[in-house]
mmCIF file of C-alpha atoms and ligand atoms in Angstrom:
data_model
loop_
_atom_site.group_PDB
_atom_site.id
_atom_site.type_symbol
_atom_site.label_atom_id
_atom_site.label_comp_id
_atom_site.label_asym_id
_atom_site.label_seq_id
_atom_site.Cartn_x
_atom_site.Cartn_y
_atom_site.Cartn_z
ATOM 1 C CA UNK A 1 89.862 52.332 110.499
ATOM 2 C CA UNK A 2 91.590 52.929 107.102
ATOM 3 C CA UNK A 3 89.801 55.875 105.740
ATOM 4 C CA UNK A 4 88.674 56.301 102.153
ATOM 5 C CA UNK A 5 88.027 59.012 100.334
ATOM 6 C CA UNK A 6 85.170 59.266 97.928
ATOM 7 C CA UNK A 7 82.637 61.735 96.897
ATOM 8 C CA UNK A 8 78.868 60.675 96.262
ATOM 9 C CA UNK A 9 77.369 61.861 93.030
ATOM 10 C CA UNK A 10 73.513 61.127 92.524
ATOM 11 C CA UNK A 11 74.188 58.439 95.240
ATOM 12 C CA UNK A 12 76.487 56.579 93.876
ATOM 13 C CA UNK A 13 80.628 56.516 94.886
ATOM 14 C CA UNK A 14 82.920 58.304 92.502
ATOM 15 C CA UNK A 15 86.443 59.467 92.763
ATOM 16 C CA UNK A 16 86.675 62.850 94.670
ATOM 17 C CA UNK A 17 87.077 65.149 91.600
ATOM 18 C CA UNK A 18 84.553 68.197 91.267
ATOM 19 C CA UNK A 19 80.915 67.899 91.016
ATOM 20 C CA UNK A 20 80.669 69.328 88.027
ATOM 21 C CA UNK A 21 83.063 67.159 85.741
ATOM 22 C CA UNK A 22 79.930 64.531 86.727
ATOM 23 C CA UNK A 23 77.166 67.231 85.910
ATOM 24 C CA UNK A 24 78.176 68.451 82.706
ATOM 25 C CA UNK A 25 79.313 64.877 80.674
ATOM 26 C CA UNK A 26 75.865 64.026 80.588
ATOM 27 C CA UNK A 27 74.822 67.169 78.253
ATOM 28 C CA UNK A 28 78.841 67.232 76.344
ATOM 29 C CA UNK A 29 77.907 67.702 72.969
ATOM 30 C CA UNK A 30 79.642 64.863 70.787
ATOM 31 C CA UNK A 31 80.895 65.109 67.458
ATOM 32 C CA UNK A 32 79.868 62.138 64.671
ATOM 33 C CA UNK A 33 83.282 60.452 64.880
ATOM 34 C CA UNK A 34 83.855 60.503 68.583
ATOM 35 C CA UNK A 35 84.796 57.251 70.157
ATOM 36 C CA UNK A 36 83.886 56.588 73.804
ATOM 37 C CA UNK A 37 86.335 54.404 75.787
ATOM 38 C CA UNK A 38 84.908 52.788 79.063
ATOM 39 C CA UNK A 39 85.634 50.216 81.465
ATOM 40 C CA UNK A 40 85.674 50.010 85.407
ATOM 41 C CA UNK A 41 89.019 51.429 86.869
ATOM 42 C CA UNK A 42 92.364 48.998 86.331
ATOM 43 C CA UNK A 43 91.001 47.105 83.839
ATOM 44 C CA UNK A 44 93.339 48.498 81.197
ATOM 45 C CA UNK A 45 91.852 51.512 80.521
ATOM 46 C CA UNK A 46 95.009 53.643 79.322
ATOM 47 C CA UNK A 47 96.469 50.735 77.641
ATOM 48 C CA UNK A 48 93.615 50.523 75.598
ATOM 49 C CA UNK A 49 93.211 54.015 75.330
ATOM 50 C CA UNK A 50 96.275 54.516 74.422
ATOM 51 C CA UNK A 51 95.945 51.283 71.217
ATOM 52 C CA UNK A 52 92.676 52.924 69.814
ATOM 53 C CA UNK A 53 94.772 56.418 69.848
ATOM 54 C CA UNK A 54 97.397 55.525 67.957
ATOM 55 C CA UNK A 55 94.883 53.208 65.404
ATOM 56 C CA UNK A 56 92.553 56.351 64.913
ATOM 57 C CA UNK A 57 95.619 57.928 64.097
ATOM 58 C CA UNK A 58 97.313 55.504 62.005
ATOM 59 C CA UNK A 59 100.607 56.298 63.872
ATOM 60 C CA UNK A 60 102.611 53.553 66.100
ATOM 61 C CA UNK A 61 103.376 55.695 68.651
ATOM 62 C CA UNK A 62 102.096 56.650 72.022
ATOM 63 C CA UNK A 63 100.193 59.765 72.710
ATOM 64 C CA UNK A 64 101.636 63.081 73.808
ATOM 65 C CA UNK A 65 98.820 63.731 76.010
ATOM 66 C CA UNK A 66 97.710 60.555 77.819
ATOM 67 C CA UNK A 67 93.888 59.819 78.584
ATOM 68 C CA UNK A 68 94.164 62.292 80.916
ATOM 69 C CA UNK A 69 93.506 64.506 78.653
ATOM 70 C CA UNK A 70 89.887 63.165 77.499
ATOM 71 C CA UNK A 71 88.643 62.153 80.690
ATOM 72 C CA UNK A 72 85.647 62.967 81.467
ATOM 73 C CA UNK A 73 84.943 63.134 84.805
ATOM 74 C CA UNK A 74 87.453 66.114 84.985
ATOM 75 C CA UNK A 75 84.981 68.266 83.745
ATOM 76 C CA UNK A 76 87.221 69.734 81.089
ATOM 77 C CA UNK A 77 84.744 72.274 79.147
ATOM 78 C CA UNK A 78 85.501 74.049 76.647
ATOM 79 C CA UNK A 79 89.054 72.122 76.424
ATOM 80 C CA UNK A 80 87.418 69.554 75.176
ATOM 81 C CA UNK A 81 86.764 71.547 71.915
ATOM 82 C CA UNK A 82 90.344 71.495 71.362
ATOM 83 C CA UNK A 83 91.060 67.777 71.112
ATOM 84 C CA UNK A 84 91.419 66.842 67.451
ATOM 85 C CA UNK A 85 88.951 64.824 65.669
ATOM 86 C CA UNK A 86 88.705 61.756 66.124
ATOM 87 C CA UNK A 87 88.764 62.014 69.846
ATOM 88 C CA UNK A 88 88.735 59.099 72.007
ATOM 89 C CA UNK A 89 86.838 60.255 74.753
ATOM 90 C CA UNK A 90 87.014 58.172 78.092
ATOM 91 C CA UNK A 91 85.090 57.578 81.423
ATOM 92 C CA UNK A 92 84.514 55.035 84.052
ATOM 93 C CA UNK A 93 80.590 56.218 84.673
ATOM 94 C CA UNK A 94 77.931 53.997 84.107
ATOM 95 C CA UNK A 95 76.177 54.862 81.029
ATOM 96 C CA UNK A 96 73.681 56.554 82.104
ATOM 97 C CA UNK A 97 75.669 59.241 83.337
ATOM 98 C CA UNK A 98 77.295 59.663 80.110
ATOM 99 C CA UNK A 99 76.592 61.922 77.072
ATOM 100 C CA UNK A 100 73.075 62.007 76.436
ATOM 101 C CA UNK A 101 73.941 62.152 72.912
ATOM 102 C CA UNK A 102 75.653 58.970 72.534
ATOM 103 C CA UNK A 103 72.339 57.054 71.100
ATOM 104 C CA UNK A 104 71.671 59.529 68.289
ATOM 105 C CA UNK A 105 75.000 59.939 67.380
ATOM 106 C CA UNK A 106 75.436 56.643 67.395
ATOM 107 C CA UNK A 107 78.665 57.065 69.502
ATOM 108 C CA UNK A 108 81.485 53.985 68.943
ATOM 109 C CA UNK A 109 81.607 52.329 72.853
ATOM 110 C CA UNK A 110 84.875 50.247 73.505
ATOM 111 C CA UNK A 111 84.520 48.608 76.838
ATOM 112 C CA UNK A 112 87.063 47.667 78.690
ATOM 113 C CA UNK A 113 86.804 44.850 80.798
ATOM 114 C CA UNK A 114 89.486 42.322 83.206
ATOM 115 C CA UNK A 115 89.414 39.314 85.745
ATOM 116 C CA UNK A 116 87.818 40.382 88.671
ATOM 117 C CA UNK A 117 90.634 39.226 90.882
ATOM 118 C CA UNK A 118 93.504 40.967 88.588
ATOM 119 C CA UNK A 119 91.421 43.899 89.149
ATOM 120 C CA UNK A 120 91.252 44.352 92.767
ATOM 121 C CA UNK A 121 94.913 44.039 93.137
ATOM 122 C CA UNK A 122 95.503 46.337 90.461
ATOM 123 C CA UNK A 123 92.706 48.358 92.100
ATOM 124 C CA UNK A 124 94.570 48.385 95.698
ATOM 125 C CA UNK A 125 97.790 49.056 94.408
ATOM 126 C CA UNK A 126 96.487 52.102 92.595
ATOM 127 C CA UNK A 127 95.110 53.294 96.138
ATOM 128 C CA UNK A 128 98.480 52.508 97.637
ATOM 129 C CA UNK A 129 100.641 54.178 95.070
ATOM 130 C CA UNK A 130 98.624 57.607 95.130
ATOM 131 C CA UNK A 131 98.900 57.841 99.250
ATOM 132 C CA UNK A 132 99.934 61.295 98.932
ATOM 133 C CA UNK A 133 96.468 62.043 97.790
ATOM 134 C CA UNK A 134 95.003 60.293 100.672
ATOM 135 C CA UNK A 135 92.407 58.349 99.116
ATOM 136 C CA UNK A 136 92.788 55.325 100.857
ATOM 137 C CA UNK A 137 95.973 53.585 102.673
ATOM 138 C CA UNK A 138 95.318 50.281 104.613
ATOM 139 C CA UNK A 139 95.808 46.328 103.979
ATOM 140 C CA UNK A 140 95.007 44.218 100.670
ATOM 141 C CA UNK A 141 92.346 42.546 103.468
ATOM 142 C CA UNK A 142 90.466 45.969 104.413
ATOM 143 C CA UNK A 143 90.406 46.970 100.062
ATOM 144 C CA UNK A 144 88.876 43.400 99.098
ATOM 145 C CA UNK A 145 86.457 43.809 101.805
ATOM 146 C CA UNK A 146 85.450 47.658 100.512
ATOM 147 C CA UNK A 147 85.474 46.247 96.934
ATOM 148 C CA UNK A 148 83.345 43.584 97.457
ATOM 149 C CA UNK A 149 81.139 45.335 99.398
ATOM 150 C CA UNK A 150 81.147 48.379 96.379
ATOM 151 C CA UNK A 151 82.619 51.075 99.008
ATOM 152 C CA UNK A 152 84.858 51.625 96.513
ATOM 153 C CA UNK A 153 84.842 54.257 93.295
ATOM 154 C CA UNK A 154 82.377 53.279 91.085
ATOM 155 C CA UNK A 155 80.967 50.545 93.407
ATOM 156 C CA UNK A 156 81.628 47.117 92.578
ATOM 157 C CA UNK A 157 82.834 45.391 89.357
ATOM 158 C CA UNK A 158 79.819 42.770 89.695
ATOM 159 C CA UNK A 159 77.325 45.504 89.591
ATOM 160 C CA UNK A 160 79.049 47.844 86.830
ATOM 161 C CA UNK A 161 79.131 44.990 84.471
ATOM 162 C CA UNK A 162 75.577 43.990 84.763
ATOM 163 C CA UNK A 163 74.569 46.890 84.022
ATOM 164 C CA UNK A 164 76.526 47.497 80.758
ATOM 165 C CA UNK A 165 74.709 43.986 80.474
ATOM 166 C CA UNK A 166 71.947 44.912 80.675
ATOM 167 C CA UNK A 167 72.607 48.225 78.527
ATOM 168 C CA UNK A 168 73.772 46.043 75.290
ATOM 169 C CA UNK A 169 70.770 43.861 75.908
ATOM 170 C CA UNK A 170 68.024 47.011 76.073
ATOM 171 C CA UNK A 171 69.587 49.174 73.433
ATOM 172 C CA UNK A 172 70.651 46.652 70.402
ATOM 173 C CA UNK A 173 71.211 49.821 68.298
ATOM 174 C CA UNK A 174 74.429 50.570 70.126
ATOM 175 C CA UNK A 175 77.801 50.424 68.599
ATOM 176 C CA UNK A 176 79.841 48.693 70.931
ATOM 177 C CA UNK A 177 83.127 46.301 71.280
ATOM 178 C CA UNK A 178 84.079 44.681 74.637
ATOM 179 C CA UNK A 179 87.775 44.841 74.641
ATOM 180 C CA UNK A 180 89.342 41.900 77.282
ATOM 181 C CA UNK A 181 92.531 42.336 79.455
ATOM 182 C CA UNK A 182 93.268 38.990 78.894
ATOM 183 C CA UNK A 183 92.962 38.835 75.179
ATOM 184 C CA UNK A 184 95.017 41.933 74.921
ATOM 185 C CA UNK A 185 98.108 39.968 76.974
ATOM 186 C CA UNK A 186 97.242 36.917 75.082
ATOM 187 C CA UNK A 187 97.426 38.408 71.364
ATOM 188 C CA UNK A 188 97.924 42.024 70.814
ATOM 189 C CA UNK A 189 97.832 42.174 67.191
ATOM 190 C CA UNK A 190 94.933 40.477 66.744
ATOM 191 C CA UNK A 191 93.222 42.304 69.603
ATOM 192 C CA UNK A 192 94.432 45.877 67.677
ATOM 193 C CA UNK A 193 93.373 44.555 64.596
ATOM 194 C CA UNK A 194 89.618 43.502 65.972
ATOM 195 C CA UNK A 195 89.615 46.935 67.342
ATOM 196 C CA UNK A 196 90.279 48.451 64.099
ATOM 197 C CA UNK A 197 87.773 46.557 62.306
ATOM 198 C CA UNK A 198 85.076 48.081 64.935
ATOM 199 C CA UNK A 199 86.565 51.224 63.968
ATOM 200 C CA UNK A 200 86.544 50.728 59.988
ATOM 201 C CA UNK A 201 89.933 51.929 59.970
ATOM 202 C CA UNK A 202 91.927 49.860 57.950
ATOM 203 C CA UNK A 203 95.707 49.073 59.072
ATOM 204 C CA UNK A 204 98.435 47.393 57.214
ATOM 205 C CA UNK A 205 100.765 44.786 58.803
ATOM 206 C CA UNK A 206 103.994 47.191 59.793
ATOM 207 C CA UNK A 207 101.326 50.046 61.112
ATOM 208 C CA UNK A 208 99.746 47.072 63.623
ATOM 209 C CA UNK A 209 103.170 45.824 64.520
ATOM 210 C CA UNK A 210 104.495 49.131 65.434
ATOM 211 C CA UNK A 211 101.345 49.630 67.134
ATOM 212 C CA UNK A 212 101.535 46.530 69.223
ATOM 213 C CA UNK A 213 105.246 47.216 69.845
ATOM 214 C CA UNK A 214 104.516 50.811 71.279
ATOM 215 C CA UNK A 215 101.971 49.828 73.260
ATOM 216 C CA UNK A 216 104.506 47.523 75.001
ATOM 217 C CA UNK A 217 104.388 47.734 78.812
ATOM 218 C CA UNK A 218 107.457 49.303 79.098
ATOM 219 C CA UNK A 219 107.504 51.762 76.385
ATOM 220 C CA UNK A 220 103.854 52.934 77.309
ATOM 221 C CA UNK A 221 105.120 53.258 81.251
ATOM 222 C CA UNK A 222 108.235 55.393 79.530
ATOM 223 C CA UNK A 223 106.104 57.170 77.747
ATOM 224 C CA UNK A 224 104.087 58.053 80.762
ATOM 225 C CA UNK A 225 106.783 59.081 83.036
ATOM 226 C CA UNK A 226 107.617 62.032 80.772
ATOM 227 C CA UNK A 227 104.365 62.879 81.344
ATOM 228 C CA UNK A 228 105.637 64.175 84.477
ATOM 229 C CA UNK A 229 102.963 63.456 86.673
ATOM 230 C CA UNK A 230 103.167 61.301 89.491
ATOM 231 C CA UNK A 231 100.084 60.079 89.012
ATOM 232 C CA UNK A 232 101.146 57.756 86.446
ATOM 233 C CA UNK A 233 103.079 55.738 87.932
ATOM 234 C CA UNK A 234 100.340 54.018 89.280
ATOM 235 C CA UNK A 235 99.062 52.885 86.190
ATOM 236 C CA UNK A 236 101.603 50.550 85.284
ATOM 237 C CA UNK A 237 103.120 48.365 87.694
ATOM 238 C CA UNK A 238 103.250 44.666 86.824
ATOM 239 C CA UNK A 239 100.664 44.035 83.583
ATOM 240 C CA UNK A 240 100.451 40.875 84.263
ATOM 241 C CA UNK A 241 97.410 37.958 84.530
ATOM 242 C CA UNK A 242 97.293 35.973 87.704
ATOM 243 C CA UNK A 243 99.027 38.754 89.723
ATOM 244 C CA UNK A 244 95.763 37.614 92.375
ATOM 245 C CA UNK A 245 97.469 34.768 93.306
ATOM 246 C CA UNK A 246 100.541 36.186 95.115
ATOM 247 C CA UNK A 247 97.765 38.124 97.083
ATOM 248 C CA UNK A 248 94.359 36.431 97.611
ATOM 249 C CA UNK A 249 93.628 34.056 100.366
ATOM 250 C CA UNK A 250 91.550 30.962 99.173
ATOM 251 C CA UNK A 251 88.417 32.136 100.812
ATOM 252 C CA UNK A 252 88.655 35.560 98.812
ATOM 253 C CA UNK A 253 89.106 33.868 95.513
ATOM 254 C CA UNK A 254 86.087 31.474 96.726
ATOM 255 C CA UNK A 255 84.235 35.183 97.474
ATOM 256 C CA UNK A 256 84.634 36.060 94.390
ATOM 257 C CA UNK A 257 83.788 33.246 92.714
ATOM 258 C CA UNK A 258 80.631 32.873 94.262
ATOM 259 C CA UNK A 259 80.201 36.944 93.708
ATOM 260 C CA UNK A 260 80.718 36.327 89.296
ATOM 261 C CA UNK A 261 77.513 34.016 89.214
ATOM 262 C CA UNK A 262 75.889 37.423 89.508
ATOM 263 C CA UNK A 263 77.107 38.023 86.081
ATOM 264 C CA UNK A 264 75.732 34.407 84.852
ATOM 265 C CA UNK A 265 73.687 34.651 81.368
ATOM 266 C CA UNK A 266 75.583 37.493 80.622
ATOM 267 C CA UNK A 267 78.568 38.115 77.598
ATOM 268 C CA UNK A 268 80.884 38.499 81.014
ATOM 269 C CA UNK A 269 79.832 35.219 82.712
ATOM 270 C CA UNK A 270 83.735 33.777 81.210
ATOM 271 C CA UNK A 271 85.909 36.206 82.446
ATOM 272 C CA UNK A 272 88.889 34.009 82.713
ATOM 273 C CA UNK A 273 89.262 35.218 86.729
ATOM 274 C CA UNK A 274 90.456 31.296 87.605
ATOM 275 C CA UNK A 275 93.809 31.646 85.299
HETATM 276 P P1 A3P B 1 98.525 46.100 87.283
HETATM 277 O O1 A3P B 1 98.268 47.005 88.444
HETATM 278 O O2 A3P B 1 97.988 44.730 87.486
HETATM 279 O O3 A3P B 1 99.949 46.099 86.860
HETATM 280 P P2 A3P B 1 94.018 51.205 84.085
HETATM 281 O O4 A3P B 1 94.795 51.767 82.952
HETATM 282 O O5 A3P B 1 92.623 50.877 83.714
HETATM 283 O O6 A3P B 1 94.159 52.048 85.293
HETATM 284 O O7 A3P B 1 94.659 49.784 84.398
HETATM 285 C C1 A3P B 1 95.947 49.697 84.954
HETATM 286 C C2 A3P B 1 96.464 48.289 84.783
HETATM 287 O O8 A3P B 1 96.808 48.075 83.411
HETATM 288 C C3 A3P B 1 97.734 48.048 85.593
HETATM 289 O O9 A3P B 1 97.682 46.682 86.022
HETATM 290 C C4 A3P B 1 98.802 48.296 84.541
HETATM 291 O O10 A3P B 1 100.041 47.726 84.837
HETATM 292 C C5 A3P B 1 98.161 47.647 83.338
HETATM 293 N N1 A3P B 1 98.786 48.107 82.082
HETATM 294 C C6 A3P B 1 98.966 49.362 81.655
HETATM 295 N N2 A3P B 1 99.601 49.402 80.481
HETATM 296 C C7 A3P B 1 99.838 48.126 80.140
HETATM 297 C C8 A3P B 1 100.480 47.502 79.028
HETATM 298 N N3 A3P B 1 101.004 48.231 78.050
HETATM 299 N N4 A3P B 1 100.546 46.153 79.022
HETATM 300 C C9 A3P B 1 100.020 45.413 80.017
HETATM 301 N N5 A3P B 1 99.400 45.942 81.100
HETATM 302 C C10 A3P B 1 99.309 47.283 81.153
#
């Protein structure tokens, strides 16, 4: 069949980076002011990463470094004592594989979430685009049925949301801000502002609008490519909300349909995933 390449890690599927990127995040010692960033992969993770940068910085413009650079499953060590204060650290791992620390230091979470469908398109043409590192190269048909099924990095979306559910329901003390796809597309200033409200930074009007306007699709996908990294390209292709249309059958929209009353009684049961 169409291979796919994963690693385990404590028996669950994560990308195939190093063990010990996944060993060491759990004991990374955080500062007060650090600001965690996570969400399941292509749910706007480095567009959001790249708004809370440029708030914490007061600064409309997009970062030199990319969220590359504070990811955490890289297993970065002792670079990570070089990032400036405030960092925005990032990670797709459920949380408790991340720093120990974050309930004493009362850590700022921003969590990223999207439409399920949106995401498995996005999710597929991520796969796609990096073919030259073999992850995984086959049909839309063969990905829904590995993401559904959670044979994909970081299993499936049902499951990684239920248990941040679950998380903000056991642990009220936590500091955290669910950050929508949707709302993003559908309002950006008001989205940046919310976020800087979370943050207690305060913004005035130009700094948000030249916020919003960097973090345009196509000046953050600029931006990117002189990164110089190939890898990039992947993450910005269409930013758009319904893509799922031009690509699921009816029964796979009816799959996952049936698959979100998993997250029913829970602050993602309205995921607007029938746009
Ligand atoms: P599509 O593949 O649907 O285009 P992540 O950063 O978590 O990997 O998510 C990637 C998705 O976010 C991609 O979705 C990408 O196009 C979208 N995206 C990135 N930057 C964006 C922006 N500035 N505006 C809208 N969508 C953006």
């Amino acid at each position: 069949g169409h291979e796919h390449k994963v690693r385990s890690y404590d028996g669950k599927l994560v990308p195939p980076f190093e063990e010990k990127g996944y060993r060491e995040m759990r004991d990374l010692q955080l500062r007060d002011d650090d600001i965690l960033l996570c969400g399941y992969p292509k749910t706007g993770t480095h567009w959001t990463w790249e708004v809370v940068s440029m708030i914490v910085r007061k600064e409309g413009e997009i970062s030199k470094v990319g969220k590359k650079s504070t990811f955490l499953e890289l297993g970065l060590g002792k670079l990570m004592d070089g990032i400036p204060s405030p960092r925005v650290l990032s990670s797709h791992m459920w949380f408790d594989y991340l720093p120990k620390q974050i309930s004493d230091k009362k850590t700022k979470l921003i969590l990223t979430v999207r439409n399920p469908k949106d995401t498995a398109v996005s999710y597929h043409n991520h796969h796609v685009a990096l073919k030259a590192l073999q992850l995984y190269d086959g049909p839309f048909k063969n990905w829904f049925q590995l993401y559904m099924d959670g044979q994909v990095e970081y299993g499936t979306f049902f499951d990684y949301y239920k248990d941040w559910d679950n998380v903000i329901k056991s642990k009220p003390d936590l500091s955290i801000l669910v950050v929508n796809y949707e709302d993003l597309k559908e309002d950006l200033p008001r989205e940046i502002r919310k976020i800087a409200d979370f943050l207690q930074i305060s913004l005035d009007d130009q700094l948000v609008e030249d916020i919003a306007k960097a973090a345009g699709f196509e000046g953050m996908k600029k931006a990117y490519l002189d990164l110089k990294n190939f890898i990039f390209k992947t993450f910005f292709r269409k930013g758009d909300v319904g893509d799922w249309k031009n690509w699921f059958t009816v029964a796979q929209s009816e799959r996952v349909d049936e698959a979100m009353k998993a997250l029913q009684g829970t602050r993602f049961q309205n995921l607007r995933y029938t746009l």
